Amino acid sequence: MYVVPRSWVNEDGTLGRDNDVITLGIEDKMGLHGSASGDTSVSWR
């Protein structure tokens, strides 16, 4: 598991632009449903 902040933080502490990490979908799975599995997309600038 990892946590991704929604926005970049500027040096002065204010919120900057979005971080360009997008959730593409949540996996449908059988068995344990306590942990979500999903696909993400990252746009490196």
Tab-separated table of C-alpha atoms in Angstrom:
chain	number	residue	atom	x	y	z
A	1	MET	CA	0.000	0.000	0.000
A	2	TYR	CA	1.175	3.485	-0.682
A	3	VAL	CA	-0.345	6.916	-0.233
A	4	VAL	CA	-0.135	9.550	-2.940
A	5	PRO	CA	-0.926	13.190	-2.133
A	6	ARG	CA	-3.529	14.749	-4.416
A	7	SER	CA	-1.494	17.912	-5.082
A	8	TRP	CA	2.126	18.959	-5.052
A	9	VAL	CA	3.096	21.309	-2.219
A	10	ASN	CA	4.894	24.526	-3.117
A	11	GLU	CA	7.964	25.649	-1.179
A	12	ASP	CA	5.880	28.272	0.653
A	13	GLY	CA	3.486	25.549	1.892
A	14	THR	CA	0.553	26.306	-0.415
A	15	LEU	CA	-1.009	23.650	-2.626
A	16	GLY	CA	0.294	23.535	-6.166
A	17	ARG	CA	-0.829	21.661	-9.267
A	18	ASP	CA	-2.329	18.160	-9.281
A	19	ASN	CA	0.178	15.291	-9.139
A	20	ASP	CA	-1.056	13.549	-12.349
A	21	VAL	CA	-1.682	10.155	-10.687
A	22	ILE	CA	-4.971	8.697	-11.931
A	23	THR	CA	-6.855	5.623	-10.712
A	24	LEU	CA	-7.835	3.665	-13.813
A	25	GLY	CA	-10.012	1.108	-12.065
A	26	ILE	CA	-10.638	-1.155	-9.109
A	27	GLU	CA	-10.148	-4.893	-9.676
A	28	ASP	CA	-13.079	-7.291	-9.317
A	29	LYS	CA	-11.825	-10.245	-7.314
A	30	MET	CA	-12.958	-13.320	-5.483
A	31	GLY	CA	-12.159	-14.118	-1.870
A	32	LEU	CA	-10.863	-11.441	0.487
A	33	HIS	CA	-12.464	-8.066	-0.141
A	34	GLY	CA	-10.745	-6.254	2.739
A	35	SER	CA	-7.972	-4.896	0.549
A	36	ALA	CA	-8.642	-3.090	-2.706
A	37	SER	CA	-6.534	-3.797	-5.771
A	38	GLY	CA	-6.449	-1.255	-8.540
A	39	ASP	CA	-4.649	0.082	-11.577
A	40	THR	CA	-3.014	3.496	-11.588
A	41	SER	CA	-1.467	5.682	-14.248
A	42	VAL	CA	1.403	8.100	-13.615
A	43	SER	CA	2.323	10.953	-15.932
A	44	TRP	CA	5.952	11.992	-15.340
A	45	ARG	CA	6.710	15.570	-16.323
